[in-house]
PDB file of C-alpha atoms and ligand atoms in Angstrom:
ATOM      1  CA  MET A  33      69.877  82.622 160.485  1.00  0.00           C
ATOM      2  CA  ILE A  34      67.469  80.273 158.245  1.00  0.00           C
ATOM      3  CA  ALA A  35      65.791  81.678 154.818  1.00  0.00           C
ATOM      4  CA  SER A  36      63.993  80.176 152.031  1.00  0.00           C
ATOM      5  CA  ASP A  37      63.258  80.757 148.406  1.00  0.00           C
ATOM      6  CA  VAL A  38      62.914  78.871 144.749  1.00  0.00           C
ATOM      7  CA  ALA A  39      65.169  78.221 141.711  1.00  0.00           C
ATOM      8  CA  TYR A  40      63.782  78.374 138.537  1.00  0.00           C
ATOM      9  CA  ALA A  41      64.571  76.047 135.627  1.00  0.00           C
ATOM     10  CA  LYS A  42      66.015  77.311 132.156  1.00  0.00           C
ATOM     11  CA  ILE A  43      64.938  76.227 128.484  1.00  0.00           C
ATOM     12  CA  ASN A  44      67.289  76.862 125.862  1.00  0.00           C
ATOM     13  CA  LEU A  45      64.800  78.848 122.882  1.00  0.00           C
ATOM     14  CA  SER A  46      67.877  78.727 120.617  1.00  0.00           C
ATOM     15  CA  LEU A  47      70.986  77.094 121.272  1.00  0.00           C
ATOM     16  CA  ASP A  48      74.588  77.201 118.931  1.00  0.00           C
ATOM     17  CA  VAL A  49      77.815  76.007 119.388  1.00  0.00           C
ATOM     18  CA  ILE A  50      80.773  78.244 117.805  1.00  0.00           C
ATOM     19  CA  SER A  51      83.772  77.369 118.550  1.00  0.00           C
ATOM     20  CA  LYS A  52      86.400  74.886 120.817  1.00  0.00           C
ATOM     21  CA  ARG A  53      88.543  77.403 122.766  1.00  0.00           C
ATOM     22  CA  PRO A  54      92.104  76.857 124.044  1.00  0.00           C
ATOM     23  CA  ASP A  55      90.809  76.502 127.459  1.00  0.00           C
ATOM     24  CA  GLY A  56      88.628  73.386 126.666  1.00  0.00           C
ATOM     25  CA  TYR A  57      85.257  75.179 126.879  1.00  0.00           C
ATOM     26  CA  HIS A  58      83.136  76.159 124.125  1.00  0.00           C
ATOM     27  CA  ASP A  59      82.156  79.218 122.575  1.00  0.00           C
ATOM     28  CA  ILE A  60      77.976  79.094 122.948  1.00  0.00           C
ATOM     29  CA  ARG A  61      75.483  81.385 121.729  1.00  0.00           C
ATOM     30  CA  THR A  62      71.891  80.970 123.339  1.00  0.00           C
ATOM     31  CA  ILE A  63      69.071  82.338 123.975  1.00  0.00           C
ATOM     32  CA  MET A  64      68.022  81.157 127.502  1.00  0.00           C
ATOM     33  CA  GLN A  65      64.195  81.461 129.431  1.00  0.00           C
ATOM     34  CA  SER A  66      63.310  81.194 133.037  1.00  0.00           C
ATOM     35  CA  ILE A  67      60.373  78.815 133.510  1.00  0.00           C
ATOM     36  CA  GLY A  68      57.832  77.807 136.355  1.00  0.00           C
ATOM     37  CA  LEU A  69      59.613  74.587 137.213  1.00  0.00           C
ATOM     38  CA  CYS A  70      61.473  75.292 140.076  1.00  0.00           C
ATOM     39  CA  ASP A  71      63.218  73.583 143.229  1.00  0.00           C
ATOM     40  CA  GLU A  72      62.652  74.625 146.762  1.00  0.00           C
ATOM     41  CA  ILE A  73      65.648  75.780 148.761  1.00  0.00           C
ATOM     42  CA  THR A  74      66.196  76.776 152.750  1.00  0.00           C
ATOM     43  CA  VAL A  75      69.541  77.750 153.599  1.00  0.00           C
ATOM     44  CA  GLU A  76      70.510  77.561 157.611  1.00  0.00           C
ATOM     45  CA  CYS A  77      73.665  79.244 159.094  1.00  0.00           C
ATOM     46  CA  THR A  78      74.859  79.227 162.276  1.00  0.00           C
ATOM     47  CA  PRO A  79      78.050  79.525 163.546  1.00  0.00           C
ATOM     48  CA  GLY A  80      80.522  76.798 163.003  1.00  0.00           C
ATOM     49  CA  THR A  81      82.287  74.956 160.065  1.00  0.00           C
ATOM     50  CA  GLY A  82      80.975  72.832 157.431  1.00  0.00           C
ATOM     51  CA  ILE A  83      78.759  73.135 154.303  1.00  0.00           C
ATOM     52  CA  ARG A  84      76.588  70.285 153.390  1.00  0.00           C
ATOM     53  CA  ALA A  85      73.563  69.951 150.760  1.00  0.00           C
ATOM     54  CA  ASP A  86      70.318  67.496 151.211  1.00  0.00           C
ATOM     55  CA  CYS A  87      68.692  66.645 148.594  1.00  0.00           C
ATOM     56  CA  GLY A  88      66.916  63.867 150.124  1.00  0.00           C
ATOM     57  CA  LEU A  89      68.072  61.239 147.023  1.00  0.00           C
ATOM     58  CA  PRO A  90      70.935  58.862 147.101  1.00  0.00           C
ATOM     59  CA  TYR A  91      72.457  59.769 143.800  1.00  0.00           C
ATOM     60  CA  ILE A  92      72.841  63.242 144.660  1.00  0.00           C
ATOM     61  CA  PRO A  93      75.727  64.186 146.637  1.00  0.00           C
ATOM     62  CA  ASP A  94      75.832  66.318 149.881  1.00  0.00           C
ATOM     63  CA  ASP A  95      79.368  67.350 149.208  1.00  0.00           C
ATOM     64  CA  ASP A  96      81.485  69.792 147.390  1.00  0.00           C
ATOM     65  CA  ARG A  97      80.591  67.533 143.968  1.00  0.00           C
ATOM     66  CA  ASN A  98      76.606  69.684 144.675  1.00  0.00           C
ATOM     67  CA  ILE A  99      76.592  72.739 142.629  1.00  0.00           C
ATOM     68  CA  ALA A 100      74.934  74.522 145.836  1.00  0.00           C
ATOM     69  CA  VAL A 101      77.759  73.685 148.039  1.00  0.00           C
ATOM     70  CA  LYS A 102      80.328  75.084 145.647  1.00  0.00           C
ATOM     71  CA  ALA A 103      78.258  77.932 145.058  1.00  0.00           C
ATOM     72  CA  ALA A 104      78.041  78.828 149.022  1.00  0.00           C
ATOM     73  CA  MET A 105      81.933  78.098 148.772  1.00  0.00           C
ATOM     74  CA  GLU A 106      82.843  80.460 146.029  1.00  0.00           C
ATOM     75  CA  PHE A 107      80.342  83.235 147.905  1.00  0.00           C
ATOM     76  CA  TYR A 108      82.246  82.904 151.346  1.00  0.00           C
ATOM     77  CA  LYS A 109      86.010  82.668 149.300  1.00  0.00           C
ATOM     78  CA  HIS A 110      84.751  85.824 147.179  1.00  0.00           C
ATOM     79  CA  THR A 111      83.198  87.786 150.251  1.00  0.00           C
ATOM     80  CA  GLY A 112      85.539  86.799 153.051  1.00  0.00           C
ATOM     81  CA  ILE A 113      82.488  85.688 155.232  1.00  0.00           C
ATOM     82  CA  GLY A 114      83.481  83.101 157.035  1.00  0.00           C
ATOM     83  CA  GLY A 115      82.770  80.460 160.734  1.00  0.00           C
ATOM     84  CA  TYR A 116      79.247  79.792 159.795  1.00  0.00           C
ATOM     85  CA  ARG A 117      78.165  76.099 159.070  1.00  0.00           C
ATOM     86  CA  THR A 118      76.052  76.250 156.137  1.00  0.00           C
ATOM     87  CA  GLN A 119      73.030  73.545 155.732  1.00  0.00           C
ATOM     88  CA  ILE A 120      71.060  73.656 152.537  1.00  0.00           C
ATOM     89  CA  ARG A 121      68.195  71.523 151.875  1.00  0.00           C
ATOM     90  CA  ILE A 122      66.574  71.354 148.344  1.00  0.00           C
ATOM     91  CA  ASN A 123      63.497  70.210 147.753  1.00  0.00           C
ATOM     92  CA  LYS A 124      63.830  68.873 143.946  1.00  0.00           C
ATOM     93  CA  LYS A 125      61.265  69.176 141.404  1.00  0.00           C
ATOM     94  CA  ILE A 126      63.641  69.556 138.297  1.00  0.00           C
ATOM     95  CA  PRO A 127      64.754  66.633 136.746  1.00  0.00           C
ATOM     96  CA  VAL A 128      68.601  66.323 137.079  1.00  0.00           C
ATOM     97  CA  CYS A 129      71.005  65.580 133.990  1.00  0.00           C
ATOM     98  CA  ALA A 130      68.211  66.902 131.967  1.00  0.00           C
ATOM     99  CA  GLY A 131      69.142  70.179 129.965  1.00  0.00           C
ATOM    100  CA  LEU A 132      66.681  72.409 132.306  1.00  0.00           C
ATOM    101  CA  GLY A 133      69.892  73.939 134.629  1.00  0.00           C
ATOM    102  CA  GLY A 134      68.539  72.328 137.853  1.00  0.00           C
ATOM    103  CA  GLY A 135      71.805  72.448 139.316  1.00  0.00           C
ATOM    104  CA  SER A 136      72.688  75.578 138.185  1.00  0.00           C
ATOM    105  CA  ALA A 137      69.306  77.002 139.268  1.00  0.00           C
ATOM    106  CA  ASP A 138      70.345  75.454 142.726  1.00  0.00           C
ATOM    107  CA  GLY A 139      73.778  77.380 142.605  1.00  0.00           C
ATOM    108  CA  ALA A 140      72.492  80.672 141.764  1.00  0.00           C
ATOM    109  CA  CYS A 141      69.633  80.405 144.275  1.00  0.00           C
ATOM    110  CA  VAL A 142      72.390  79.896 147.248  1.00  0.00           C
ATOM    111  CA  ILE A 143      74.280  82.677 146.111  1.00  0.00           C
ATOM    112  CA  ARG A 144      71.298  85.315 146.113  1.00  0.00           C
ATOM    113  CA  MET A 145      70.198  84.160 149.286  1.00  0.00           C
ATOM    114  CA  LEU A 146      73.640  84.351 150.923  1.00  0.00           C
ATOM    115  CA  ASP A 147      73.835  87.584 149.376  1.00  0.00           C
ATOM    116  CA  LYS A 148      70.431  88.731 151.232  1.00  0.00           C
ATOM    117  CA  MET A 149      71.562  86.993 154.453  1.00  0.00           C
ATOM    118  CA  PHE A 150      74.650  88.414 155.185  1.00  0.00           C
ATOM    119  CA  GLU A 151      73.022  91.761 153.801  1.00  0.00           C
ATOM    120  CA  THR A 152      76.321  91.923 151.438  1.00  0.00           C
ATOM    121  CA  ASN A 153      74.482  93.589 148.877  1.00  0.00           C
ATOM    122  CA  LEU A 154      76.974  92.738 145.818  1.00  0.00           C
ATOM    123  CA  GLY A 155      74.380  93.691 142.970  1.00  0.00           C
ATOM    124  CA  MET A 156      73.624  91.532 139.868  1.00  0.00           C
ATOM    125  CA  GLY A 157      77.022  92.236 138.144  1.00  0.00           C
ATOM    126  CA  GLU A 158      79.374  90.506 140.994  1.00  0.00           C
ATOM    127  CA  LEU A 159      76.823  87.863 141.891  1.00  0.00           C
ATOM    128  CA  GLU A 160      77.117  86.545 138.473  1.00  0.00           C
ATOM    129  CA  THR A 161      80.983  86.931 138.427  1.00  0.00           C
ATOM    130  CA  ILE A 162      80.824  84.473 141.827  1.00  0.00           C
ATOM    131  CA  GLY A 163      78.225  82.507 139.550  1.00  0.00           C
ATOM    132  CA  GLY A 164      80.298  82.114 136.754  1.00  0.00           C
ATOM    133  CA  THR A 165      83.302  80.364 138.929  1.00  0.00           C
ATOM    134  CA  VAL A 166      80.595  77.598 139.978  1.00  0.00           C
ATOM    135  CA  GLY A 167      79.212  77.038 136.251  1.00  0.00           C
ATOM    136  CA  SER A 168      78.536  78.286 132.741  1.00  0.00           C
ATOM    137  CA  ASP A 169      74.673  78.595 133.109  1.00  0.00           C
ATOM    138  CA  VAL A 170      75.097  79.912 136.643  1.00  0.00           C
ATOM    139  CA  PRO A 171      75.167  83.711 135.810  1.00  0.00           C
ATOM    140  CA  PHE A 172      72.214  83.302 134.168  1.00  0.00           C
ATOM    141  CA  CYS A 173      70.202  81.542 136.686  1.00  0.00           C
ATOM    142  CA  ILE A 174      71.291  84.735 138.833  1.00  0.00           C
ATOM    143  CA  CYS A 175      68.811  87.095 137.383  1.00  0.00           C
ATOM    144  CA  GLY A 176      67.010  84.468 134.997  1.00  0.00           C
ATOM    145  CA  GLY A 177      64.413  85.976 132.562  1.00  0.00           C
ATOM    146  CA  THR A 178      65.333  85.925 128.888  1.00  0.00           C
ATOM    147  CA  SER A 179      68.700  86.646 128.016  1.00  0.00           C
ATOM    148  CA  LEU A 180      71.323  85.643 125.067  1.00  0.00           C
ATOM    149  CA  ALA A 181      74.045  83.855 126.902  1.00  0.00           C
ATOM    150  CA  GLU A 182      77.341  84.184 124.857  1.00  0.00           C
ATOM    151  CA  GLY A 183      81.476  83.279 125.623  1.00  0.00           C
ATOM    152  CA  ARG A 184      81.060  80.322 128.023  1.00  0.00           C
ATOM    153  CA  GLY A 185      77.881  81.327 128.709  1.00  0.00           C
ATOM    154  CA  GLU A 186      78.685  84.083 131.212  1.00  0.00           C
ATOM    155  CA  VAL A 187      78.433  86.796 128.819  1.00  0.00           C
ATOM    156  CA  LEU A 188      74.916  87.953 129.168  1.00  0.00           C
ATOM    157  CA  THR A 189      72.550  90.202 127.418  1.00  0.00           C
ATOM    158  CA  ALA A 190      68.926  90.840 128.282  1.00  0.00           C
ATOM    159  CA  LEU A 191      66.569  90.593 125.842  1.00  0.00           C
ATOM    160  CA  ALA A 192      62.828  90.996 125.584  1.00  0.00           C
ATOM    161  CA  PRO A 193      60.936  88.644 127.501  1.00  0.00           C
ATOM    162  CA  LEU A 194      59.228  85.355 125.546  1.00  0.00           C
ATOM    163  CA  PRO A 195      55.457  86.601 125.441  1.00  0.00           C
ATOM    164  CA  GLN A 196      53.505  84.482 127.979  1.00  0.00           C
ATOM    165  CA  CYS A 197      52.466  81.358 126.995  1.00  0.00           C
ATOM    166  CA  HIS A 198      51.911  77.336 127.791  1.00  0.00           C
ATOM    167  CA  ILE A 199      55.517  75.537 127.808  1.00  0.00           C
ATOM    168  CA  VAL A 200      55.244  71.358 128.318  1.00  0.00           C
ATOM    169  CA  ILE A 201      58.283  69.615 129.312  1.00  0.00           C
ATOM    170  CA  CYS A 202      59.011  66.361 128.778  1.00  0.00           C
ATOM    171  CA  LYS A 203      61.949  64.013 129.711  1.00  0.00           C
ATOM    172  CA  PRO A 204      62.979  60.674 128.318  1.00  0.00           C
ATOM    173  CA  SER A 205      64.205  58.702 131.143  1.00  0.00           C
ATOM    174  CA  LEU A 206      67.512  58.712 130.319  1.00  0.00           C
ATOM    175  CA  SER A 207      70.521  60.869 131.140  1.00  0.00           C
ATOM    176  CA  ASN A 208      72.699  63.109 128.491  1.00  0.00           C
ATOM    177  CA  SER A 209      76.316  63.978 129.785  1.00  0.00           C
ATOM    178  CA  THR A 210      77.067  67.813 129.080  1.00  0.00           C
ATOM    179  CA  PRO A 211      80.847  67.266 128.527  1.00  0.00           C
ATOM    180  CA  GLU A 212      80.358  64.178 126.609  1.00  0.00           C
ATOM    181  CA  LEU A 213      78.112  66.155 123.947  1.00  0.00           C
ATOM    182  CA  PHE A 214      80.522  69.405 123.705  1.00  0.00           C
ATOM    183  CA  ARG A 215      82.967  66.516 122.798  1.00  0.00           C
ATOM    184  CA  ARG A 216      81.218  64.785 120.193  1.00  0.00           C
ATOM    185  CA  ILE A 217      80.215  67.687 118.665  1.00  0.00           C
ATOM    186  CA  ARG A 218      82.140  69.027 115.579  1.00  0.00           C
ATOM    187  CA  CYS A 219      81.458  72.607 115.066  1.00  0.00           C
ATOM    188  CA  GLU A 220      83.065  72.877 111.605  1.00  0.00           C
ATOM    189  CA  LYS A 221      80.401  70.434 110.545  1.00  0.00           C
ATOM    190  CA  ILE A 222      77.384  71.788 111.683  1.00  0.00           C
ATOM    191  CA  ARG A 223      75.005  71.924 108.888  1.00  0.00           C
ATOM    192  CA  ILE A 224      72.321  73.787 110.706  1.00  0.00           C
ATOM    193  CA  ARG A 225      72.290  76.771 112.557  1.00  0.00           C
ATOM    194  CA  PRO A 226      69.651  78.412 114.810  1.00  0.00           C
ATOM    195  CA  ASP A 227      68.714  82.371 113.537  1.00  0.00           C
ATOM    196  CA  THR A 228      69.552  83.622 116.675  1.00  0.00           C
ATOM    197  CA  GLU A 229      68.995  87.417 115.295  1.00  0.00           C
ATOM    198  CA  GLY A 230      65.526  86.220 113.584  1.00  0.00           C
ATOM    199  CA  MET A 231      64.694  85.044 117.231  1.00  0.00           C
ATOM    200  CA  ILE A 232      65.833  88.212 118.827  1.00  0.00           C
ATOM    201  CA  LYS A 233      64.184  90.122 116.609  1.00  0.00           C
ATOM    202  CA  ALA A 234      60.550  87.959 117.141  1.00  0.00           C
ATOM    203  CA  LEU A 235      61.198  88.874 121.294  1.00  0.00           C
ATOM    204  CA  ASP A 236      61.228  92.341 120.146  1.00  0.00           C
ATOM    205  CA  ASN A 237      58.408  92.149 118.187  1.00  0.00           C
ATOM    206  CA  ALA A 238      56.335  90.074 121.171  1.00  0.00           C
ATOM    207  CA  ASP A 239      55.925  87.627 118.186  1.00  0.00           C
ATOM    208  CA  LEU A 240      55.723  83.972 120.351  1.00  0.00           C
ATOM    209  CA  LYS A 241      54.787  82.128 116.843  1.00  0.00           C
ATOM    210  CA  GLY A 242      57.832  83.928 115.296  1.00  0.00           C
ATOM    211  CA  VAL A 243      59.993  82.258 118.457  1.00  0.00           C
ATOM    212  CA  ALA A 244      58.125  79.100 118.006  1.00  0.00           C
ATOM    213  CA  ARG A 245      58.800  78.693 114.647  1.00  0.00           C
ATOM    214  CA  LEU A 246      63.051  79.578 115.159  1.00  0.00           C
ATOM    215  CA  LEU A 247      63.293  77.168 118.080  1.00  0.00           C
ATOM    216  CA  TYR A 248      66.746  75.128 117.629  1.00  0.00           C
ATOM    217  CA  ASN A 249      69.248  73.770 119.486  1.00  0.00           C
ATOM    218  CA  VAL A 250      72.790  72.392 117.556  1.00  0.00           C
ATOM    219  CA  PHE A 251      72.902  69.242 119.869  1.00  0.00           C
ATOM    220  CA  GLU A 252      69.830  67.690 118.389  1.00  0.00           C
ATOM    221  CA  ASP A 253      72.010  66.503 115.138  1.00  0.00           C
ATOM    222  CA  VAL A 254      74.409  65.085 117.521  1.00  0.00           C
ATOM    223  CA  SER A 255      74.377  61.545 117.764  1.00  0.00           C
ATOM    224  CA  MET A 256      73.407  60.560 121.201  1.00  0.00           C
ATOM    225  CA  ARG A 257      71.243  57.761 123.459  1.00  0.00           C
ATOM    226  CA  GLY A 258      67.303  58.553 123.238  1.00  0.00           C
ATOM    227  CA  LYS A 259      67.234  60.068 119.855  1.00  0.00           C
ATOM    228  CA  ARG A 260      64.261  58.606 118.784  1.00  0.00           C
ATOM    229  CA  TYR A 261      62.308  59.517 122.027  1.00  0.00           C
ATOM    230  CA  ILE A 262      63.125  62.966 121.302  1.00  0.00           C
ATOM    231  CA  ALA A 263      62.027  62.888 117.663  1.00  0.00           C
ATOM    232  CA  ASP A 264      58.994  61.249 118.743  1.00  0.00           C
ATOM    233  CA  ILE A 265      58.148  63.559 121.812  1.00  0.00           C
ATOM    234  CA  LYS A 266      58.454  66.387 119.388  1.00  0.00           C
ATOM    235  CA  TYR A 267      56.336  65.154 116.892  1.00  0.00           C
ATOM    236  CA  THR A 268      53.615  64.649 119.215  1.00  0.00           C
ATOM    237  CA  MET A 269      53.893  68.198 120.393  1.00  0.00           C
ATOM    238  CA  ILE A 270      54.108  69.874 116.664  1.00  0.00           C
ATOM    239  CA  ASP A 271      51.156  66.859 115.996  1.00  0.00           C
ATOM    240  CA  LYS A 272      49.064  67.948 118.993  1.00  0.00           C
ATOM    241  CA  GLY A 273      48.717  71.929 118.501  1.00  0.00           C
ATOM    242  CA  ALA A 274      52.471  73.343 119.703  1.00  0.00           C
ATOM    243  CA  LEU A 275      53.907  76.269 117.961  1.00  0.00           C
ATOM    244  CA  GLY A 276      57.344  74.698 118.093  1.00  0.00           C
ATOM    245  CA  ALA A 277      59.115  72.070 119.979  1.00  0.00           C
ATOM    246  CA  ALA A 278      62.847  71.535 120.717  1.00  0.00           C
ATOM    247  CA  MET A 279      65.200  70.149 123.160  1.00  0.00           C
ATOM    248  CA  THR A 280      66.728  72.287 126.049  1.00  0.00           C
ATOM    249  CA  GLY A 281      70.333  72.324 126.522  1.00  0.00           C
ATOM    250  CA  SER A 282      72.357  69.249 126.327  1.00  0.00           C
ATOM    251  CA  GLY A 283      68.915  67.432 126.671  1.00  0.00           C
ATOM    252  CA  PRO A 284      67.324  65.202 126.641  1.00  0.00           C
ATOM    253  CA  THR A 285      64.490  67.160 127.688  1.00  0.00           C
ATOM    254  CA  VAL A 286      61.700  68.459 124.552  1.00  0.00           C
ATOM    255  CA  PHE A 287      60.136  71.339 125.639  1.00  0.00           C
ATOM    256  CA  GLY A 288      56.902  73.023 123.426  1.00  0.00           C
ATOM    257  CA  LEU A 289      55.497  75.958 123.422  1.00  0.00           C
ATOM    258  CA  PHE A 290      51.697  76.570 123.072  1.00  0.00           C
ATOM    259  CA  ASP A 291      49.139  79.529 122.623  1.00  0.00           C
ATOM    260  CA  ASP A 292      46.470  77.413 123.762  1.00  0.00           C
ATOM    261  CA  GLU A 293      46.033  76.160 127.296  1.00  0.00           C
ATOM    262  CA  GLU A 294      43.569  72.868 126.073  1.00  0.00           C
ATOM    263  CA  LYS A 295      45.902  71.563 123.761  1.00  0.00           C
ATOM    264  CA  ALA A 296      48.892  72.215 126.139  1.00  0.00           C
ATOM    265  CA  LYS A 297      47.144  70.285 128.820  1.00  0.00           C
ATOM    266  CA  ALA A 298      45.834  67.544 126.311  1.00  0.00           C
ATOM    267  CA  VAL A 299      49.839  67.002 125.022  1.00  0.00           C
ATOM    268  CA  TYR A 300      50.832  67.042 128.742  1.00  0.00           C
ATOM    269  CA  GLU A 301      48.381  64.280 129.769  1.00  0.00           C
ATOM    270  CA  ARG A 302      49.168  62.259 126.702  1.00  0.00           C
ATOM    271  CA  LEU A 303      52.754  62.284 127.211  1.00  0.00           C
ATOM    272  CA  LYS A 304      52.445  61.522 131.035  1.00  0.00           C
ATOM    273  CA  THR A 305      50.873  58.354 130.226  1.00  0.00           C
ATOM    274  CA  ASN A 306      54.867  57.103 128.405  1.00  0.00           C
ATOM    275  CA  PHE A 307      56.844  59.564 130.605  1.00  0.00           C
ATOM    276  CA  LYS A 308      57.047  60.055 134.243  1.00  0.00           C
ATOM    277  CA  ASP A 309      58.972  63.463 134.043  1.00  0.00           C
ATOM    278  CA  CYS A 310      56.236  65.617 132.445  1.00  0.00           C
ATOM    279  CA  PHE A 311      55.190  69.214 133.300  1.00  0.00           C
ATOM    280  CA  MET A 312      53.233  71.670 132.617  1.00  0.00           C
ATOM    281  CA  THR A 313      54.703  75.433 133.161  1.00  0.00           C
ATOM    282  CA  LYS A 314      54.760  78.866 132.016  1.00  0.00           C
ATOM    283  CA  THR A 315      57.265  81.564 131.596  1.00  0.00           C
ATOM    284  CA  GLU A 316      59.303  83.660 134.883  1.00  0.00           C
ATOM    285  CA  GLY A 317      60.361  86.938 134.580  1.00  0.00           C
ATOM    286  CA  CYS A 318      63.626  88.191 135.829  1.00  0.00           C
ATOM    287  CA  ILE A 319      64.537  88.260 139.597  1.00  0.00           C
ATOM    288  CA  GLY A 320      64.734  91.582 141.010  1.00  0.00           C
TER     289      GLY A 320
HETATM  290  O1  LIG B 395      80.886  74.878 133.446  1.00  0.00           O
HETATM  291  P1  LIG B 395      79.846  73.583 133.423  1.00  0.00           P
HETATM  292  O2  LIG B 395      80.579  73.281 134.488  1.00  0.00           O
HETATM  293  O3  LIG B 395      78.350  73.608 133.403  1.00  0.00           O
HETATM  294  O4  LIG B 395      80.388  72.649 132.042  1.00  0.00           O
HETATM  295  C1  LIG B 395      80.077  71.369 132.420  1.00  0.00           C
HETATM  296  C2  LIG B 395      81.196  70.947 131.173  1.00  0.00           C
HETATM  297  O5  LIG B 395      80.850  70.866 129.455  1.00  0.00           O
HETATM  298  C3  LIG B 395      82.719  71.634 130.856  1.00  0.00           C
HETATM  299  O6  LIG B 395      83.455  70.756 131.635  1.00  0.00           O
HETATM  300  C4  LIG B 395      82.880  71.642 129.549  1.00  0.00           C
HETATM  301  O7  LIG B 395      82.919  70.131 129.183  1.00  0.00           O
HETATM  302  C5  LIG B 395      81.378  71.191 128.929  1.00  0.00           C
HETATM  303  N1  LIG B 395      80.935  72.851 128.298  1.00  0.00           N
HETATM  304  C6  LIG B 395      81.828  73.268 127.441  1.00  0.00           C
HETATM  305  N2  LIG B 395      81.506  74.785 126.554  1.00  0.00           N
HETATM  306  C7  LIG B 395      80.742  75.337 127.961  1.00  0.00           C
HETATM  307  C8  LIG B 395      80.212  74.910 128.736  1.00  0.00           C
HETATM  308  C9  LIG B 395      80.270  73.825 128.916  1.00  0.00           C
HETATM  309  O8  LIG B 395      82.397  72.579 126.940  1.00  0.00           O
HETATM  310  N3  LIG B 395      80.270  76.376 126.906  1.00  0.00           N
END
């Protein structure tokens, strides 16, 4: 059996870290949005054993340290299906360690694909439960679209979609460690928090400008490498016509929302001269 599909990246339109939990994770409140930037995934199941994920990149492991392999393992564990050698090939286009949820998207895509290939028809809720055992952002990536994610990230509420717009993505060439940023953030000392309710209302009203005005990520206030690049990219985006700009997830990628394609293209072309990981994309809706 062989199948192919795409795994969409996400951006965090807002991200708030509420408190540290006894299990070491943090309770968060974040509005996530799928975007068109995607990895291409092929899964091949043949009789035998062993699960491998080949990304063709030397710095991405092909064994159970790879989130796509973990996802397949969890799917098989949950369903009791066994006896298949599983070869996952990933054409990586989403930058890694970027705050764009690339690994989580790959994991979610593998779970969705195996559900289809083995005709297990588990339904979104059960697929999200499997995803939750793989990583905090995986449940959102199962269905994608626009959602409020709470708890560790696995408690999802579907929201009105972000109105169609042009999105410029720019990643400075350095990587942030998500666990490290969570370790550094002091929830009781966060001075500015996103207006999550305001953003939900703006989404309900299909008010793109209202959403763009409220983009905010509490991690931007935590000291991290490359902070200056992040500020510079945001400044360039806003100065050249973005309705709003923010860092996504644990960064360091910055995104800007535009209602004018020409302005978005001009910013993309300009940033591209300094940063190799630049993309122009659009919003993606919920799968299924
Ligand atoms: O769930 P995931 O494997 O993506 O999380 C990576 C790390 O990020 C966790 O080990 C934890 O240190 C941190 N994290 C957290 N609170 C969350 C999500 C992630 O502290 N809600």
